[in-house]
Coordinates of C-alpha atoms in Angstrom, one line a residue:
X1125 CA 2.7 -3.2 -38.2
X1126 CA 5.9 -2.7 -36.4
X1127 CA 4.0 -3.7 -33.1
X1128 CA 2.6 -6.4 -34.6
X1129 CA 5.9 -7.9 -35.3
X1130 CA 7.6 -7.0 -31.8
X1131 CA 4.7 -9.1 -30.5
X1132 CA 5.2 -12.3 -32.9
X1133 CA 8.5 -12.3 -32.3
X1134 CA 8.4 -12.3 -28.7
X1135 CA 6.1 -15.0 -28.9
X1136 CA 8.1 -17.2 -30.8
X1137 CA 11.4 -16.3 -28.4
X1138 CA 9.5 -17.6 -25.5
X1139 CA 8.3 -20.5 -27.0
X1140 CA 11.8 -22.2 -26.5
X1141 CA 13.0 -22.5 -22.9
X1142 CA 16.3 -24.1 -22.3
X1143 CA 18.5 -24.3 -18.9
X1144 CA 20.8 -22.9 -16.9
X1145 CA 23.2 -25.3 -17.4
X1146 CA 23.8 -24.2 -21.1
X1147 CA 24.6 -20.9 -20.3
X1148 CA 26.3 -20.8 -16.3
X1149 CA 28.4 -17.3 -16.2
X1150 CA 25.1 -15.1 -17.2
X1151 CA 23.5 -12.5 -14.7
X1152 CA 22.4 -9.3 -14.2
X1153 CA 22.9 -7.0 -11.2
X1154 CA 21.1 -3.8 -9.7
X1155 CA 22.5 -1.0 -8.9
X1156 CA 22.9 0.7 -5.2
X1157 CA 20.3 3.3 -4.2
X1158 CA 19.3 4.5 -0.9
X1159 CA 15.4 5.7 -0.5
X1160 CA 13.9 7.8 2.4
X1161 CA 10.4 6.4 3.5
X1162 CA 7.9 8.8 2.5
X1163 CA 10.9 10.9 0.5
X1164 CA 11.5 11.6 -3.1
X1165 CA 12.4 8.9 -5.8
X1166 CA 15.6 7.0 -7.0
X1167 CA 16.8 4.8 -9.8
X1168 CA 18.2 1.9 -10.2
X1169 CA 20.1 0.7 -12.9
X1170 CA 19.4 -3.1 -14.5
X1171 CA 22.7 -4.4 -16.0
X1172 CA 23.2 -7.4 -17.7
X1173 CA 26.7 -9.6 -17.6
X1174 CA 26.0 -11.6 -20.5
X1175 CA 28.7 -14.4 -21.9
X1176 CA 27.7 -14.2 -25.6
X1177 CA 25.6 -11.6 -27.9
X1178 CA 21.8 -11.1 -27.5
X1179 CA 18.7 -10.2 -29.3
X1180 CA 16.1 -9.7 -26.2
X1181 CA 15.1 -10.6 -22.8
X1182 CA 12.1 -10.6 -20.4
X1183 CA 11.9 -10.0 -16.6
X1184 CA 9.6 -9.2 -13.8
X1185 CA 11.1 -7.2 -11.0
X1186 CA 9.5 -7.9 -7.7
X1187 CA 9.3 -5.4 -4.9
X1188 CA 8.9 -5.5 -1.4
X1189 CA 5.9 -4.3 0.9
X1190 CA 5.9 -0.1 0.9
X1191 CA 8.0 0.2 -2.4
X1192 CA 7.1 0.7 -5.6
X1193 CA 8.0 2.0 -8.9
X1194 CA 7.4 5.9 -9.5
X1195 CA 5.4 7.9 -11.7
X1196 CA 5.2 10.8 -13.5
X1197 CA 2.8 13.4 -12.5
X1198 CA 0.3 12.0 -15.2
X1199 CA 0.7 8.8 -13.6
X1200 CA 2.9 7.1 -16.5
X1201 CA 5.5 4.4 -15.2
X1202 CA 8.9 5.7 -14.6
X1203 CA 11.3 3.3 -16.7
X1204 CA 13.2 4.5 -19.3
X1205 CA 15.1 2.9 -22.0
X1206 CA 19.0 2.7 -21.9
X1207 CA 20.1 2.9 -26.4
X1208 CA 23.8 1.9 -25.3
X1209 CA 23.1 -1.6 -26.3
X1210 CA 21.0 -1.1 -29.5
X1211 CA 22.0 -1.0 -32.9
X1212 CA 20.2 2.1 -34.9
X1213 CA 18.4 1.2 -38.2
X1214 CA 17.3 3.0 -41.2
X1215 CA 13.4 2.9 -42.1
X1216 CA 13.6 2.1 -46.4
X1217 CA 11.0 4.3 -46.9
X1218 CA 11.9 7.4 -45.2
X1219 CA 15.0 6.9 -45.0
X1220 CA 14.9 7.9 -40.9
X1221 CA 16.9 6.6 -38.3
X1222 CA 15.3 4.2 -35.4
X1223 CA 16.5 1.6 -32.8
X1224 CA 16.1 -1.7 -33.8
X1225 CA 14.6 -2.7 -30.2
X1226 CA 11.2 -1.7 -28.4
X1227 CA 11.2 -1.9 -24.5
X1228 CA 7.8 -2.4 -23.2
X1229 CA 6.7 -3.1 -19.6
X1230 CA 3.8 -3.3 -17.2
X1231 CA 3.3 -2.6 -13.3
X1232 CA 0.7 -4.5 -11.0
X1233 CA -0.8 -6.6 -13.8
X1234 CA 0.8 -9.9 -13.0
X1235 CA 0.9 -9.7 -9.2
X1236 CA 1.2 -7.0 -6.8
X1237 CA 4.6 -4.9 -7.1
X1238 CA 5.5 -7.1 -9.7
X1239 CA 7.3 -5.0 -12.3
X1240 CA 7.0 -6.9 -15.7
X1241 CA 9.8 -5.6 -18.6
X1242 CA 10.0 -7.1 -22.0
X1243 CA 12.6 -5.9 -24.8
X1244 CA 12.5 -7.7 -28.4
X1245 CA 13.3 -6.7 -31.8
X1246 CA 10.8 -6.9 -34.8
X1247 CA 13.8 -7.5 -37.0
X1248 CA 16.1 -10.1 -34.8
X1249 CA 18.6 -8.0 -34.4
X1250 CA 21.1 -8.6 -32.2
X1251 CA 22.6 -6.1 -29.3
X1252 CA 25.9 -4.5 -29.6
X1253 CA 27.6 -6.0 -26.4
X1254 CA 27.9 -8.7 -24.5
X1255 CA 27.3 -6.8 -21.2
X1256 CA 26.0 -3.6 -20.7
X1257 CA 22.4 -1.6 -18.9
X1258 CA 19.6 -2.6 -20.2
X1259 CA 17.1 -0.1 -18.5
X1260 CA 16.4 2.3 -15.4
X1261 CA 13.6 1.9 -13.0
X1262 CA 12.9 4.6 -10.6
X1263 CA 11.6 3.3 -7.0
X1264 CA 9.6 5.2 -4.1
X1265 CA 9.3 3.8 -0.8
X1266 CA 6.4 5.1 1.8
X1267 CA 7.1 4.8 5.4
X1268 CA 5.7 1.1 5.4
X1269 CA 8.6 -0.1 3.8
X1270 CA 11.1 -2.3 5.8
X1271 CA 13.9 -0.8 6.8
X1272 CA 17.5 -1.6 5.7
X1273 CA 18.5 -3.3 3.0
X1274 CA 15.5 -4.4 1.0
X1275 CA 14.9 -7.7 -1.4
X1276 CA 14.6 -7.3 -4.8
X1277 CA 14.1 -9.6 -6.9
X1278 CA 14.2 -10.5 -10.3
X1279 CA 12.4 -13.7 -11.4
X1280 CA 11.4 -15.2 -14.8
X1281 CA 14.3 -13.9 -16.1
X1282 CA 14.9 -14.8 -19.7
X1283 CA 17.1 -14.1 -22.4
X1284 CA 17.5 -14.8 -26.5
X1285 CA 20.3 -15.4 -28.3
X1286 CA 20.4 -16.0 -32.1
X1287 CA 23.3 -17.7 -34.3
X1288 CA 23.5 -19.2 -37.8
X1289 CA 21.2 -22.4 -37.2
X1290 CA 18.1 -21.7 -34.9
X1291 CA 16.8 -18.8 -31.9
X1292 CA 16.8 -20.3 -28.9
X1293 CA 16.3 -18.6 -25.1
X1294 CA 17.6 -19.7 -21.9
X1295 CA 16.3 -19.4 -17.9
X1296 CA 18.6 -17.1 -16.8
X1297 CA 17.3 -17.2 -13.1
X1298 CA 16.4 -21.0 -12.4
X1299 CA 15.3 -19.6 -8.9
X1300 CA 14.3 -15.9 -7.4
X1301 CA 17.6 -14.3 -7.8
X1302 CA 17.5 -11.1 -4.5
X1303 CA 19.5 -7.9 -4.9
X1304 CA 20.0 -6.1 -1.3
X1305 CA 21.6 -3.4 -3.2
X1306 CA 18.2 -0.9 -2.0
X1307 CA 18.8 0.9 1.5
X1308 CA 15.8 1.9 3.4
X1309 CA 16.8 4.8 5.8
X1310 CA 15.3 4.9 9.0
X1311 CA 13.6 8.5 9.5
X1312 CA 9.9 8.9 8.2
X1313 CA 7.4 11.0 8.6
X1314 CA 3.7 10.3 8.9
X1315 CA 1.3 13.2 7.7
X1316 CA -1.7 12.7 9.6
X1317 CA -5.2 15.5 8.4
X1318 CA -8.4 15.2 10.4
X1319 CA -11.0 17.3 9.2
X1320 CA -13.1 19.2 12.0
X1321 CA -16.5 17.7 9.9
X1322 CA -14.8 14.9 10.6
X1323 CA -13.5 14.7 13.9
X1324 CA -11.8 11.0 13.8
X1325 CA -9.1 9.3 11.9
X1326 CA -7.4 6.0 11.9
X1327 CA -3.8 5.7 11.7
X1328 CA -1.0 2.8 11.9
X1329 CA 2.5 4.1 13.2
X1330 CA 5.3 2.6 12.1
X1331 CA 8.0 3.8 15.4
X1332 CA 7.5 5.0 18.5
X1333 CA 6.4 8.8 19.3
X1334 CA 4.7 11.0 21.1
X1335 CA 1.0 12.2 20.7
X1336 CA 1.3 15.5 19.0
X1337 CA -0.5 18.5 20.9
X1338 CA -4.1 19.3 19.3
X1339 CA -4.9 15.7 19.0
X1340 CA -5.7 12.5 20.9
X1341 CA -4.9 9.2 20.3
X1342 CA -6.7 5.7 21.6
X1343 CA -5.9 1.9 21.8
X1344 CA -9.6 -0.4 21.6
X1345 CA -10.1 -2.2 25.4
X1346 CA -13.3 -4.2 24.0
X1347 CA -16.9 -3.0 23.6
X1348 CA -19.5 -2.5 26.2
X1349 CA -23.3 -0.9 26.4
X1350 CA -26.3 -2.3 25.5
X1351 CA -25.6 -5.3 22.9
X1352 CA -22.1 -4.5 23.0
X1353 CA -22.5 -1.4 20.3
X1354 CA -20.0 0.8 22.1
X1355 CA -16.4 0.8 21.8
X1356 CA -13.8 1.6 24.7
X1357 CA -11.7 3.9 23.6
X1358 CA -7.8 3.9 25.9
X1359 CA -6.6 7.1 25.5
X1360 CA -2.7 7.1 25.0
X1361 CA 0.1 9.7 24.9
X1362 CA 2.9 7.9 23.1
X1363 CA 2.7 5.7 19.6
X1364 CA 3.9 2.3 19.7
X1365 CA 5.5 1.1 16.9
X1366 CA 3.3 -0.9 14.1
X1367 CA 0.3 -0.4 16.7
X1368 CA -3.0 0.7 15.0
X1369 CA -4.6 3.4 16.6
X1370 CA -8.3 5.7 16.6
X1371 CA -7.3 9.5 16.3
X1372 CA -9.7 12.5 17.2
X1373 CA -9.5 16.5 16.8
X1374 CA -12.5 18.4 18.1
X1375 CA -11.9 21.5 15.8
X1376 CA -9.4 19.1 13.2
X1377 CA -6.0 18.4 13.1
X1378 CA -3.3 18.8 10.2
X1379 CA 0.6 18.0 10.8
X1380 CA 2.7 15.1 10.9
X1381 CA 4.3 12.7 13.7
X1382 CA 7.8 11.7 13.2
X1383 CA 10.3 8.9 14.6
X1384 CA 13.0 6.4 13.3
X1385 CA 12.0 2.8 11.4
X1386 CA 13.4 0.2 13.4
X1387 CA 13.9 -3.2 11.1
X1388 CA 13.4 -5.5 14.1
X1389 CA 9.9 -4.3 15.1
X1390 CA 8.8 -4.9 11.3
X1391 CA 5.6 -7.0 11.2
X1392 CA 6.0 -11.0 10.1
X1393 CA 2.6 -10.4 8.4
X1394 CA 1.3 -7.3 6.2
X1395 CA -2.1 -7.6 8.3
X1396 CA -1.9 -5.8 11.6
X1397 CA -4.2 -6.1 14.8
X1398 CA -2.6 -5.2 18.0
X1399 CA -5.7 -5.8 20.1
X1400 CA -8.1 -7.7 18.3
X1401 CA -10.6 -5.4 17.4
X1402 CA -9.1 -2.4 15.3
X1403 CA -6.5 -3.5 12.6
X1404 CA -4.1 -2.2 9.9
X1405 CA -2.4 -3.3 7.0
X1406 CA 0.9 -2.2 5.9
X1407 CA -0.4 -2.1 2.0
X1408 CA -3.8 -1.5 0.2
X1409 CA -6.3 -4.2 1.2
X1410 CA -9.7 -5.9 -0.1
X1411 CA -12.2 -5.8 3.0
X1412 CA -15.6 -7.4 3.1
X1413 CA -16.4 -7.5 6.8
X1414 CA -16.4 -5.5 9.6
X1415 CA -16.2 -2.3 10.4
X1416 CA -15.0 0.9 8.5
X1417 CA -14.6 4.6 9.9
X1418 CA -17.5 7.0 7.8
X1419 CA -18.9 10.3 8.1
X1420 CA -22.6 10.2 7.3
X1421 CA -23.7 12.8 8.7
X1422 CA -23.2 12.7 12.3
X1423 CA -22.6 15.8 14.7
X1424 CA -20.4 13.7 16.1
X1425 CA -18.3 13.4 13.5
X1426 CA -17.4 10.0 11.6
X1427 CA -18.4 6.8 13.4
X1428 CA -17.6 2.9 12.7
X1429 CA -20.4 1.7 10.3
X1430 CA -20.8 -1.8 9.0
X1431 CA -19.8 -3.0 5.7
X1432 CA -22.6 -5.1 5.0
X1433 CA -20.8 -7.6 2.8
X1434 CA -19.5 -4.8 0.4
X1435 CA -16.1 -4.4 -0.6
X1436 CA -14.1 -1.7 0.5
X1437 CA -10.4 -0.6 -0.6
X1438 CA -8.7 0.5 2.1
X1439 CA -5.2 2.9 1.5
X1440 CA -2.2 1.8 3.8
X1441 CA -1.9 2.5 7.5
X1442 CA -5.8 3.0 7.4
X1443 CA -7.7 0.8 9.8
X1444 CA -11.1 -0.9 9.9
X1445 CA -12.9 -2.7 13.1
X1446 CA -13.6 -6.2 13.9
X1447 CA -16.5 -7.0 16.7
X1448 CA -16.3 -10.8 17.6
X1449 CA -19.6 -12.6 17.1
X1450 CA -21.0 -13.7 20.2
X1451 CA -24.2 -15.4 21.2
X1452 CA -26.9 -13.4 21.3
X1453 CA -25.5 -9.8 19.9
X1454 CA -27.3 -8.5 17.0
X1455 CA -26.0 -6.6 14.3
X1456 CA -25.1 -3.1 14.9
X1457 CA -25.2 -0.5 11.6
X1458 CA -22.9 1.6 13.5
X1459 CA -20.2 1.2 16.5
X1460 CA -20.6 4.4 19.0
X1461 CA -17.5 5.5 21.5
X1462 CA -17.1 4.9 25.3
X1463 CA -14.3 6.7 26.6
X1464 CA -12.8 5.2 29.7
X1465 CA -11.0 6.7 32.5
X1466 CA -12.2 10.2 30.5
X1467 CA -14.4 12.9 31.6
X1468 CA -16.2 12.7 28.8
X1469 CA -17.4 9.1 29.9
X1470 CA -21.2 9.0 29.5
X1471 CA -21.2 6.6 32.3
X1472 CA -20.3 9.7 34.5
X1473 CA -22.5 11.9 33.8
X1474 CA -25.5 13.0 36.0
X1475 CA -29.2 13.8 34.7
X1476 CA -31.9 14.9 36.7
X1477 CA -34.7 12.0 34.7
X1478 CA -37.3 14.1 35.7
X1479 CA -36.1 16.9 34.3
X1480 CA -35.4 14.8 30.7
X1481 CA -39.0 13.8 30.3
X1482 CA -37.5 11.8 27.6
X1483 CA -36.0 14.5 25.7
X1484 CA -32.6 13.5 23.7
X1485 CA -28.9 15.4 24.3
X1486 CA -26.0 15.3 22.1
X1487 CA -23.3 13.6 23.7
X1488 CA -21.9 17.2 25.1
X1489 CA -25.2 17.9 26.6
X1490 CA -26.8 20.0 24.0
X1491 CA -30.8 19.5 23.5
X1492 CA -31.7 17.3 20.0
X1493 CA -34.9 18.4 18.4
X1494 CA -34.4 16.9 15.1
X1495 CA -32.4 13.3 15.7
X1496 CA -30.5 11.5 12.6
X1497 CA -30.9 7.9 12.1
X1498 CA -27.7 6.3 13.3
X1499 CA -26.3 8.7 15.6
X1500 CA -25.9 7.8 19.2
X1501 CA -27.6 10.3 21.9
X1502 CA -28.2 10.5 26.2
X1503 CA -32.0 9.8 26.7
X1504 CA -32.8 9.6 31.0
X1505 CA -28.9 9.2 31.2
X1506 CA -28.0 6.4 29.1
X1507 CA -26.9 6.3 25.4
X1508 CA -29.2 5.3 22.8
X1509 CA -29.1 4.4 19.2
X1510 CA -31.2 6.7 16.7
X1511 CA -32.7 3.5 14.4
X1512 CA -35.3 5.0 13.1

């Protein structure tokens, strides 16, 4: 029942909109914290400077790309309630004591790192002061966040006031009001884990570092091959900053790469696609074409399969392939690896055709007597394409 009347009420607040020029000296501010990408969380505090006595307000707290608000280990939202403000009331029939006001609040329904906060009383009771905090949000930031000070904003602000003669609310925020009171610090750390069943990984670096040992790292330089279902594979030693990049460990790779954020190297667009072909995105995307790295089954590890028009979540700093359409190039189910420049390049490699008789090899030269549908082989010195 009580619920039931939080939610009339703040129905019935909202329904009356006034403006900014009825109530000018009105704010709120945020409190100063200082997060480290990929580190533990903070909180900031919400405060409101208010000119006259309230009964309730709604807010939704936008945050930028990386950041986002914290939760518990059984996932529940970290915002928690600040009573300074609230009067205490007395339930009639059991005589126990309760705050007059309910805080409720909602993250990622309305938009994407949109924090939504609503605080109303089922009684109308007013607060206790003018100005005080109203509530505590605790914030994360991964090492896709921006560094330096970040915006955060606070939009749709609104607040209700009653008096003797009616309730009436009024637009605190006419436009999106931006707090830069939230310091991003520049050192992260990237954990990167490649399974040896696996063998490849996909990564987006945010700085610049060097390739750690036990691993290899490779920019895309096009396709080539038979239709074009091959890609070349650049073999690099060093990250470049916000570059996305095609990882490999023959026997699997667990450890991290480190460097320093720089904020003037930070992408205009969450999107990422250095050369065309592999991309990134600096938060959790929606794909439906394209390419995505899978292990299904292959010796070799995980190859680039098509998504044939399904949708696919991807986490951020994952990466997903794009081949141009060009005349006459067929579909391919899966996208195989030409390594250039690399001793491992099938193109030089030597076999005797006569001794082949047709036989096919694993791509390190072992004999195949059972081939898997999908999985690229050397047949009389070339690679082939297992379809059926």
């Amino acid at each position: 029942m009580r619920m039931k009347k939080i939610l009339l009420f703040a129905i019935l607040c909202l329904m009356s909109i006034g403006t900014w020029a009825d109530n000018p000296t009105d704010y709120f501010s945020v409190s100063e914290l200082k997060l480290m990408p990929g580190g533990d969380a903070g909180y900031v505090d919400i405060t409101l400077h208010g000119s006259q006595i309230y009964t309730g307000y709604q807010m939704d707290i936008e945050l930028p790309i990386g950041m986002s608000v914290a939760t518990t280990d059984k996932g529940v939202l970290r915002v928690s309630r600040i009573t300074t403000m609230w009067p205490k009331s007395v339930d009639p029939d059991t005589e126990e004591e309760y705050y007059s006001h309910a805080l409720s609040f909602g993250y990622g329904d309305i938009g994407k790192r949109v924090l939504r906060v609503m605080c109303t009383s089922s009684e109308s009771k007013s607060f206790t002061k003018k100005e005080g905090v109203l509530f505590r949000v605790f914030l994360k930031a991964n090492i896709y966040t921006k560094a330096g000070k970040a915006n955060i904003k606070i939009t749709n602000a609104v607040l209700t006031a009653t008096n003797a003669t009616l309730s009436s609310t009024w637009d605190v925020h006419p436009e999106d009001a931006t707090f830069k009171t939230v310091t991003v610090d520049t050192p992260a750390t990237l954990p990167i884990n490649i399974t040896s069943a696996n063998k490849w990984s996909t990564a987006l670096v945010p700085f610049s570092a060097s390739v750690p040992e036990g691993m290899r790292a490779f920019s895309c330089g096009g396709f080539t091959g038979e239709e074009e279902r091959y890609l070349v594979l650049n073999e690099v030693k060093d990250f470049t900053a916000y570059q996305p990049y095609l990882l490999y460990a023959k026997d699997g790779f667990t450890g991290s790469v480190s460097g320093n954020l720089e904020e003037s190297l930070y992408p205009e667009s969450s999107t990422v696609n250095a050369d065309s072909y592999l991309r990134s995105s600096l938060e959790p995307i929606d794909i439906s074409e394209g390419y995505i790295l899978q292990n299904q089954g292959s010796i070799d590890g995980a190859m680039f399969y098509t998504i044939f028009n399904e949708t696919f979540t991807l986490p951020e700093g994952k990466c997903w392939l794009i081949r141009p359409a060009k005349e006459g190039m067929t579909d391919a189910k899966c996208i195989g690896f030409y390594f250039a420049n690399d001793v491992t390049n099938i193109g030089n490699v030597s076999i005797n055709k006569k001794q082949s008789n047709g036989n096919l090899y694993t791509l390190d030269g072992k004999l195949v007597k059972s081939p898997t549908v999908g999985n690229i082989y050397i047949k009389d010195g070339k690679k082939v394409l297992k379809l059926k």
